Every structure is written in structure tokens, then in C-alpha cells.
Tab-separated table of C-alpha atoms in Angstrom:
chain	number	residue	atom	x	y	z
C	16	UNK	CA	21.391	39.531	-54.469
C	17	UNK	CA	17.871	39.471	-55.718
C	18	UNK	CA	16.302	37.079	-58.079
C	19	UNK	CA	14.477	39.381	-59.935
C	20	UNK	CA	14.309	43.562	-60.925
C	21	UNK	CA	10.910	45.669	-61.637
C	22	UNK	CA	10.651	44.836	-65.395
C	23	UNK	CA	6.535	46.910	-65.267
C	24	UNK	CA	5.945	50.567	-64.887
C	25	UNK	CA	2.768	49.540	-63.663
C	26	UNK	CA	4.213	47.855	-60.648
C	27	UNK	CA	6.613	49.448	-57.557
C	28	UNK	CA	7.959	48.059	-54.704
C	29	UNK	CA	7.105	48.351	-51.108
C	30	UNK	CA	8.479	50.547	-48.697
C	31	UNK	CA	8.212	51.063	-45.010
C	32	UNK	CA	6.604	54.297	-44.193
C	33	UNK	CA	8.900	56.868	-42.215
C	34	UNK	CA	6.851	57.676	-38.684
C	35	UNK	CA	3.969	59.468	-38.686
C	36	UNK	CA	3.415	58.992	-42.957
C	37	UNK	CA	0.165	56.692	-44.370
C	38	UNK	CA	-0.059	54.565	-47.119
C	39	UNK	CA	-1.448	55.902	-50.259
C	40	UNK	CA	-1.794	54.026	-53.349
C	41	UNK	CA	0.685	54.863	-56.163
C	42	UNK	CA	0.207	56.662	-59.153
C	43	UNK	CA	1.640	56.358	-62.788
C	44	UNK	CA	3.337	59.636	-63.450
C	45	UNK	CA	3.161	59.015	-67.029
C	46	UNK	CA	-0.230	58.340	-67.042
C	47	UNK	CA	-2.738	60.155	-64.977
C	48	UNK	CA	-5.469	59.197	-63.520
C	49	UNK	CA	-4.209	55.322	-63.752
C	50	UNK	CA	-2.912	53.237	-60.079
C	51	UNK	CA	0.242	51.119	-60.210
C	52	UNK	CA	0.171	48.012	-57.384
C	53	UNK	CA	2.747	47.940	-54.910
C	54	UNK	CA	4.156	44.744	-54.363
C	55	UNK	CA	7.199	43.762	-51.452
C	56	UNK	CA	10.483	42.951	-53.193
C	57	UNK	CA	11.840	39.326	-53.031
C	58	UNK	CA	14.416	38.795	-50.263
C	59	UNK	CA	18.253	39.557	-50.745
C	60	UNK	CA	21.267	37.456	-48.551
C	61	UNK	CA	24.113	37.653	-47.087
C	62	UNK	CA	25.538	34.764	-48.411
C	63	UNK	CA	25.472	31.732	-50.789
C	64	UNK	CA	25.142	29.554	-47.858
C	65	UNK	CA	21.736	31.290	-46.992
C	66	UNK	CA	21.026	31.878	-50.626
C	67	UNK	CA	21.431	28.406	-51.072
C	68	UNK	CA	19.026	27.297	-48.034
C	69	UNK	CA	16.214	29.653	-49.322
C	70	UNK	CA	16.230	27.716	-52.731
C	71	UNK	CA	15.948	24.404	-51.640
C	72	UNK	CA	13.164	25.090	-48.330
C	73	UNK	CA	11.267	26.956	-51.068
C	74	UNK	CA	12.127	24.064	-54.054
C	75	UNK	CA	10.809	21.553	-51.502
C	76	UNK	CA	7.664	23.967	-50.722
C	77	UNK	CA	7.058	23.683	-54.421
C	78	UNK	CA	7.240	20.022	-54.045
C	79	UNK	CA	4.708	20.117	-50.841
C	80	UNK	CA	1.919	22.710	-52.638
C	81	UNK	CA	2.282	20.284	-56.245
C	82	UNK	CA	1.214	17.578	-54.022
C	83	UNK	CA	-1.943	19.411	-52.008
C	84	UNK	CA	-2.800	20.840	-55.271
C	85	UNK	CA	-3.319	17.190	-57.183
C	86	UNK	CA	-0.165	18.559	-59.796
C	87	UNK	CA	1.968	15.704	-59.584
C	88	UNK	CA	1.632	11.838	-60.427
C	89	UNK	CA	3.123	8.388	-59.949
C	90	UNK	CA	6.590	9.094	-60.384
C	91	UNK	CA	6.888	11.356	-63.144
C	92	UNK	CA	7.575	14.832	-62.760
C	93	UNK	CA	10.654	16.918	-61.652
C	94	UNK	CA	11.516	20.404	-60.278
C	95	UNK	CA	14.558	22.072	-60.197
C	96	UNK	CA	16.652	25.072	-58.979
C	97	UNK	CA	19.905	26.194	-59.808
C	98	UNK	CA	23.259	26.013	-57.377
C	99	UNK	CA	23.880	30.041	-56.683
C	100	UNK	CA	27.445	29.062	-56.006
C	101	UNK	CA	27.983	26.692	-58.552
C	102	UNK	CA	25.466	27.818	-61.484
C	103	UNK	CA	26.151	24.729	-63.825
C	104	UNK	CA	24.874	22.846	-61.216
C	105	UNK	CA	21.404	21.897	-59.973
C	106	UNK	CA	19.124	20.858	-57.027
C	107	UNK	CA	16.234	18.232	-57.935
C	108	UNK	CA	13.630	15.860	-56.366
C	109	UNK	CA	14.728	11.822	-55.706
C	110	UNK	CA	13.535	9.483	-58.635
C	111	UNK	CA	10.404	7.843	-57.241
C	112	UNK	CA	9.555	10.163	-54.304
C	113	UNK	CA	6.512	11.376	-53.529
C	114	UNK	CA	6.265	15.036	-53.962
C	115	UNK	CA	4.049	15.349	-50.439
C	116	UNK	CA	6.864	13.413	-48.797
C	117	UNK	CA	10.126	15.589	-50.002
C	118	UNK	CA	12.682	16.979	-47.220
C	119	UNK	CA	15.160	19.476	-47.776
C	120	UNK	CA	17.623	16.578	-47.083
C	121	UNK	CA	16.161	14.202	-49.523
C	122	UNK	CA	17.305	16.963	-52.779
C	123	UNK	CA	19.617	15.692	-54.818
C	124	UNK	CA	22.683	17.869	-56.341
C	125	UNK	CA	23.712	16.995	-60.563
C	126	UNK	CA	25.975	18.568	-62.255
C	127	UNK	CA	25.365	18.714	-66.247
C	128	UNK	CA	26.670	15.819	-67.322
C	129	UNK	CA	24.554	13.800	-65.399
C	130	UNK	CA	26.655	13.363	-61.936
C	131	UNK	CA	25.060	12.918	-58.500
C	132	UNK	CA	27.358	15.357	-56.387
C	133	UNK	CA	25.549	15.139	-53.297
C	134	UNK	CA	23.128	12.521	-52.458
C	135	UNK	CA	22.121	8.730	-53.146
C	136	UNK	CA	18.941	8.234	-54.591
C	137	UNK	CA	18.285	7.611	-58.010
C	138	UNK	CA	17.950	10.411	-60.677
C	139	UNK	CA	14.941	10.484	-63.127
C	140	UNK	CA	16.869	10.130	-66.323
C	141	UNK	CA	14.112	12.547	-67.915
C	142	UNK	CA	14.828	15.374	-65.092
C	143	UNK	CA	18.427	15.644	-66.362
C	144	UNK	CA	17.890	15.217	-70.242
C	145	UNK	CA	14.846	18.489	-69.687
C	146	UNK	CA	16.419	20.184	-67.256
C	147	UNK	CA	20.090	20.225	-67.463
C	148	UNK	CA	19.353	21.780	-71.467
C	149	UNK	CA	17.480	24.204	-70.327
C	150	UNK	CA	19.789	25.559	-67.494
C	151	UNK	CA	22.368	25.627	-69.865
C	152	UNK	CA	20.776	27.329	-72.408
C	153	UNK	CA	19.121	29.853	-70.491
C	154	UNK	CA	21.037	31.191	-67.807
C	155	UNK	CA	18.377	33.696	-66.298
C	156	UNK	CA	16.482	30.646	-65.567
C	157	UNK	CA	17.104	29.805	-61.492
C	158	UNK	CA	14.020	26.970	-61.536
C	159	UNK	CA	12.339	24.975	-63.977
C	160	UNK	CA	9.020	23.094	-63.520
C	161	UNK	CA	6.860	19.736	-65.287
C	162	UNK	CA	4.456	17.387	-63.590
C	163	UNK	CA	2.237	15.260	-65.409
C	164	UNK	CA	-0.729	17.964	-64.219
C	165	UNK	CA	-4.482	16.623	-65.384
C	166	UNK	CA	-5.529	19.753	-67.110
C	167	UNK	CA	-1.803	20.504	-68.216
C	168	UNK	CA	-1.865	16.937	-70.211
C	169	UNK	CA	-5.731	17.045	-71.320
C	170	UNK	CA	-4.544	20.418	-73.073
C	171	UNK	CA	-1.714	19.632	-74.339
C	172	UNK	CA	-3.218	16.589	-76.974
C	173	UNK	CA	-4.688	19.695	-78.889
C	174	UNK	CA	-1.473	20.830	-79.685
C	175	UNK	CA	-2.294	24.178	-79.640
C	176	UNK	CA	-1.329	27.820	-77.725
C	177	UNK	CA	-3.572	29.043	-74.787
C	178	UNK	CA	-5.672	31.706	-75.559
C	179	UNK	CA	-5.894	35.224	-73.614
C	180	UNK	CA	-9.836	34.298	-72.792
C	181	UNK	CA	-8.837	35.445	-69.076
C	182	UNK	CA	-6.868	37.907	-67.128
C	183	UNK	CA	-4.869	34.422	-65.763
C	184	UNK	CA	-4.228	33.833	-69.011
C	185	UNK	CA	-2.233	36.521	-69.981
C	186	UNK	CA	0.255	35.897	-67.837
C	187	UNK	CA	1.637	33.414	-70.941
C	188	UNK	CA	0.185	35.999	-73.649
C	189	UNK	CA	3.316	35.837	-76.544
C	190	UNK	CA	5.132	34.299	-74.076
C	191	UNK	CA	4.761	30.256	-74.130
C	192	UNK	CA	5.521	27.799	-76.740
C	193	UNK	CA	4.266	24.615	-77.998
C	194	UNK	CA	6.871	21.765	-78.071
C	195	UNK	CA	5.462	19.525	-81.314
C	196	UNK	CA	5.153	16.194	-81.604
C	197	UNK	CA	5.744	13.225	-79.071
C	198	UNK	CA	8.254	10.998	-79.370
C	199	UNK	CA	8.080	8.778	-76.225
C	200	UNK	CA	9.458	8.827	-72.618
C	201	UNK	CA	12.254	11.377	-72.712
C	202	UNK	CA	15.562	9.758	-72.604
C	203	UNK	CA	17.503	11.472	-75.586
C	204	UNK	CA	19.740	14.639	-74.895
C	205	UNK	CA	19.056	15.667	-78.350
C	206	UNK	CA	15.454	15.660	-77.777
C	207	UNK	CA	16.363	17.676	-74.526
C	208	UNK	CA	18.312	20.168	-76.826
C	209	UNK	CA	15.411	20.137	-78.843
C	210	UNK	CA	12.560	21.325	-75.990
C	211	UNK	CA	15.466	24.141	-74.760
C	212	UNK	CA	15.589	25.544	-78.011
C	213	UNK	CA	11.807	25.464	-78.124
C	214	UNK	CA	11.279	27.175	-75.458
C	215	UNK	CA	13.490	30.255	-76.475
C	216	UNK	CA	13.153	33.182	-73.937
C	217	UNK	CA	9.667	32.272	-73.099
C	218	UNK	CA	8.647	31.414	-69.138
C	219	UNK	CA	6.601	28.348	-70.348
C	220	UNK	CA	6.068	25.603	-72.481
C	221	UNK	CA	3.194	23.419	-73.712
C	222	UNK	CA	4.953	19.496	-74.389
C	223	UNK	CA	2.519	18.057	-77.420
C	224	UNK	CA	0.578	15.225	-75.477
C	225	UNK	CA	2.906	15.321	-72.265
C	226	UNK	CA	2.084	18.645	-70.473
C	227	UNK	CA	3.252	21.438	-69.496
C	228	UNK	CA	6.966	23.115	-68.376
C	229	UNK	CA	7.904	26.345	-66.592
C	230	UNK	CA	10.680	28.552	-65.868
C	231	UNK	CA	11.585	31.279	-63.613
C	232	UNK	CA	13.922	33.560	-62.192
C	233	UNK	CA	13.522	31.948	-58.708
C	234	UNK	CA	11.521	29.186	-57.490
C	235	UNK	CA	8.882	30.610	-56.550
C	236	UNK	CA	7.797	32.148	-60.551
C	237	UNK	CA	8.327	29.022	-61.823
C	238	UNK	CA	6.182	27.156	-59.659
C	239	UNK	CA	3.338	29.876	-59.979
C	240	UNK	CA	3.249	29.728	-63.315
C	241	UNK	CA	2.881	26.419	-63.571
C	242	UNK	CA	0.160	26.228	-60.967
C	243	UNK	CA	-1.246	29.190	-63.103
C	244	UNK	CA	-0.895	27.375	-66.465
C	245	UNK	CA	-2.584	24.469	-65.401
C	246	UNK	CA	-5.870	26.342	-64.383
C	247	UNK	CA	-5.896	28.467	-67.842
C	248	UNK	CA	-5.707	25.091	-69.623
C	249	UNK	CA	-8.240	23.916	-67.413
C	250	UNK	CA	-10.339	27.488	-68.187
C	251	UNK	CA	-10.077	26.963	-71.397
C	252	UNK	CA	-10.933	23.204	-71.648
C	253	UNK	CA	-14.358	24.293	-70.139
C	254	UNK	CA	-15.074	27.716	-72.088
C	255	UNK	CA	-14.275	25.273	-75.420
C	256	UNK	CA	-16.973	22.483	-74.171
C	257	UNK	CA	-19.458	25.537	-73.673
C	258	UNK	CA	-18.922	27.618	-77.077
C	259	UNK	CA	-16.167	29.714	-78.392
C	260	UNK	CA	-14.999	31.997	-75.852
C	261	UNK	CA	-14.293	35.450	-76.349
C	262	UNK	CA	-10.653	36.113	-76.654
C	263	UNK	CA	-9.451	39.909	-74.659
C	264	UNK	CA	-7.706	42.167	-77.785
C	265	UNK	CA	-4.132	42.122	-78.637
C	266	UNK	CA	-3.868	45.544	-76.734
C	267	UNK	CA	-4.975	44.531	-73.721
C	268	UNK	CA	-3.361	41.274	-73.463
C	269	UNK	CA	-0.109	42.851	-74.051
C	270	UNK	CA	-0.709	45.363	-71.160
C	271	UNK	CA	-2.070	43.002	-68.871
C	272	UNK	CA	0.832	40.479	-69.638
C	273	UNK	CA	3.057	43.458	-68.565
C	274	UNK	CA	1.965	43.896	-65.240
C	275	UNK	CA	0.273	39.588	-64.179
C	276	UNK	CA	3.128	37.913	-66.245
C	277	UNK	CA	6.147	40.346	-65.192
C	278	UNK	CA	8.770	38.278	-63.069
C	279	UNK	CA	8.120	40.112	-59.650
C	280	UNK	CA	3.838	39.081	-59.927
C	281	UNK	CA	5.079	35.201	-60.546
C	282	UNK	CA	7.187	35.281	-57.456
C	283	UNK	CA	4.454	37.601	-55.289
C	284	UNK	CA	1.175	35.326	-56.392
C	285	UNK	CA	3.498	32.004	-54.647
C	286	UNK	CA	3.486	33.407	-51.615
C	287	UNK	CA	0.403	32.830	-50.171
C	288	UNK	CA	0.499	29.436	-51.416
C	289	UNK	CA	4.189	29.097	-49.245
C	290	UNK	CA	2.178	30.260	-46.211
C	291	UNK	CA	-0.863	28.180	-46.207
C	292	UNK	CA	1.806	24.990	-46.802
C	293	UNK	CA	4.081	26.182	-43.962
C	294	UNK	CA	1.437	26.866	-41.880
C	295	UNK	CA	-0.051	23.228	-42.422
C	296	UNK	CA	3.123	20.779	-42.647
C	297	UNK	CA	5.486	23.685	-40.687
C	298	UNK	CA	8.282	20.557	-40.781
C	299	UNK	CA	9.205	22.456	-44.266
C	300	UNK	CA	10.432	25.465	-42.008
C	301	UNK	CA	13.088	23.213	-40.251
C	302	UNK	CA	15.820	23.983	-41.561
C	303	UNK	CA	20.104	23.920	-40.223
C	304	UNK	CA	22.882	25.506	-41.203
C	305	UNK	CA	24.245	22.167	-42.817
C	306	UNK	CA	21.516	22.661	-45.709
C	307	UNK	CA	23.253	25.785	-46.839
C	308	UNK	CA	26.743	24.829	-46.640
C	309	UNK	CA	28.343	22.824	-49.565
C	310	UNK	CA	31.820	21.230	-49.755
C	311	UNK	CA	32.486	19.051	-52.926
């Protein structure tokens, strides 16, 4: 099934047109005179097996465009997807891999407590602590995203929300929180309890002198986000070390948030990043059957 519904009236899906019919752009019945974008719908399958294979080519795209991008660093740093058979479970990068290096066979499968059920590489310790809390706690949440980002981590000392000071920006408008305080290397399932509960229902969070996490209802939001969190932190940095930017009203951020933060724009902006990274290192496109299938 898909990932995601339409959650905006200002956004509808795209449909072939019948022979002989043109493309027009849509209108908002409710409100004339106003244009609603037209976006294609994220894919639907067959199967888990080919469910399955979709999130981890696309969790190891993620992996490929976090590296181009200059997102990741060292060793820290950890996406992950959910199982679509076996939802308490969860796909997630080696310990100690580079992100520019990942193969759809390198993923590692844990379970919540902790367990390596498919694999043999060593698990970050702080992937399982974040992650595992959050997948349990919020079960709309297919992937989940941190890396130790520059502007994510030069942001995230002030301890403070982002502003809506852009149109980017409102993507996280009333929707991101900031996770107080640090209290060292994560290594504590309490303190992974903790960030879950902190980031309630919201697609993002800002980690007090860390950086920065994001969720989403397939991989492809989450990573988005993040890529488009990063850049508002790093807008923001630079309209602070110029003057005191001009924030957009409470009105408008709330609209715009509505149709640039919905779940369907998150997965949509990814996609041109997926193409210009399968288009340069095409090796993430080869794929078997085998990577679908899953016998424990």
C-alpha cells in the first residue's frame, strides 16, 4: 500500500490524461481564483518482498545523497527504515561505514531489543537507543534520520526553534521540537525514551548541541527534511550574522506549512535528489530478488 495519503487541499495527485485530453492546471473549488499543484503519488506494491526492496535501495540512496551532500561525518550518524513485514523491526547502516560506500547488502536488520537479525557488522549503540524509541513510540514513522550535519550542529548550540524567515522553513513551522540539554554520547535507553517523547507527533527535532533528527512516513520524507532542515539552519545562521530577519506571519506560515511540509511534498522534493544519485553511482539500482525476501 502507499506510504502516505493527500493530507493538503492545496495539493492533488497526478493522473494520466485519457487520449486526446491536455493538461490544465488545477483549481481549488473552494477557493476561486487560487491553483492547487499536482504532484505524482508515491508508488504502491504487490508485495512485502518488493515493499521491502524499495525501502532499503531508497534507505541506501539516502545514505549515497548524505554523503555527496557533506551531511554525514566520521562515524556518527544513522538512518533507518522500518521492516513492512515485521514493523517492530528495523533496517540501519553498519557501525563505522561510510555513508558514500553503503550497499543494499551491507544494511543491517535489529529488532527492538537490540538484536542483529540479519547481518554481521557492528551496530552503533546510539542508532538503537534513538531509533528503536522512536519506532516504537510512533508507529506512523517508516524512517528516521540524524547525521552530525555542519549547519544542523552550529544551530543547534543556540538551543533554540527555527524561525519561518523562508518558504523552506515552513516546512517545520509548529512542527519541530527542541530536545534540551546534552548529556553526552547517547548510550542510555532512558535518554532514548526521553528524545521520543520529545519529539511528540512532530516530523523533526533539534538535539541541544548535537544536531538535528527527522522522521517520515517513508524514506524518502525523512531524508528531505533533513536535507531541508539543515539548509534553514544554515539560512538562518546567515540572516542572524546580517541583522534580524523578518519572520513571514503566523497566517501564512500555517498555510504554507500545509501545502511544503505536508507528507506527499517531503517524499516528492527527494526525488530529484534519487535521480541525480542513480544517475551518477547507478550501482544503487542493482538490486535481486534476495534483497526483498526475508526468512528469520
Amino acid at each position: 500500500m502507499s506510504e502516505m495519503a493527500n493530507e493538503s487541499g492545496s495539493i492533488q495527485f497526478f493522473k494520466e490524461p485519457a487520449a486526446g485530453e491536455k493538461l490544465a492546471v488545477g483549481e481549488d473549488a473552494a477557493n476561486p481564483g487560487r491553483f492547487i499543484f499536482t504532484m505524482p503519488q508515491p508508488p504502491t506494491f504487490s508485495s512485502v518482498e518488493e515493499e521491502r526492496r524499495h525501502r532499503k535501495q531508497r534507505l541506501v540512496a539516502a545514505f549515497r545523497i548524505f554523503s555527496k551532500l557533506g551531511l554525514d561525518e566520521g562515524i556518527g550518524g544513522h538512518l533507518t527504515c522500518r521492516d513492512p513485514e515485521h514493523p517492530e523491526m528495523f533496517w540501519v547502516n553498519p557501525f563505522g561505514v561510510s555513508f558514500g560506500c553503503i550497499t543494499i547488502k551491507d544494511l543491517l536488520l535489529v529488532d527492538h531489543s537490540g538484536t542483529v537479525v540479519r547481518g554481521s557488522s557492528p551496530l552503533n549503540v546510539g542508532a538503537f537507543v534513538t531509533h528503536s524509541k522512536i519506532h516504537g513510540m510512533r508507529p506512523d514513522v517508516v524512517a528516521a534520520c540524524h547525521s552530525h550535519s555542519v549547519y544542523g550542529k552550529a544551530f543547534s548550540s543556540l538551543a533554540k526553534p527555527l524561525l519561518p524567515i523562508t518558504q523552506d522553513a515552513c516546512s517545520f513551522y509548529n512542527d519541530h521540537a527542541v530536545f534540551p540539554g546534552f548529556n553526552g554520547v547517547i548510550t542510555d535507553a532512558a535518554e532514548g525514551e526521553k528524545m521520543a517523547q520529545t519529539l511528540g507527533s512532530n516530523k523533526a527535532m533539534i538535539l541541544q548541541n548535537h544536531g538535528l533528527l527527522t522522521v517520515g512516513g517513508s524514506v524518502d520524507e525523512a531524508a528531505f527534511w533533513f536535507i531541508a532542515m539543515d539548509r534553514s539552519c544554515q539560512a538562518q545562521l546567515l540572516a542572524e550574522a546580517a541583522g534580524t530577519p523578518t519572520c513571514i506571519s503566523d497566517a501564512v506560515a500555517a498555510d504554507s506549512h500545509a501545502t511544503v511540509g505536508s507528507r506527499i511534498a517531503g517524499w516528492f522534493s527527494f526525488q530529484p535528489y534519487y535521480q541525480l544519485i542513480t544517475k551518477e553511482q547507478p550501482d544503487i539500482l542493482c538490486v535481486d530478488d534476495e534483497d526483498g525476501r526475508l526468512e528469520l
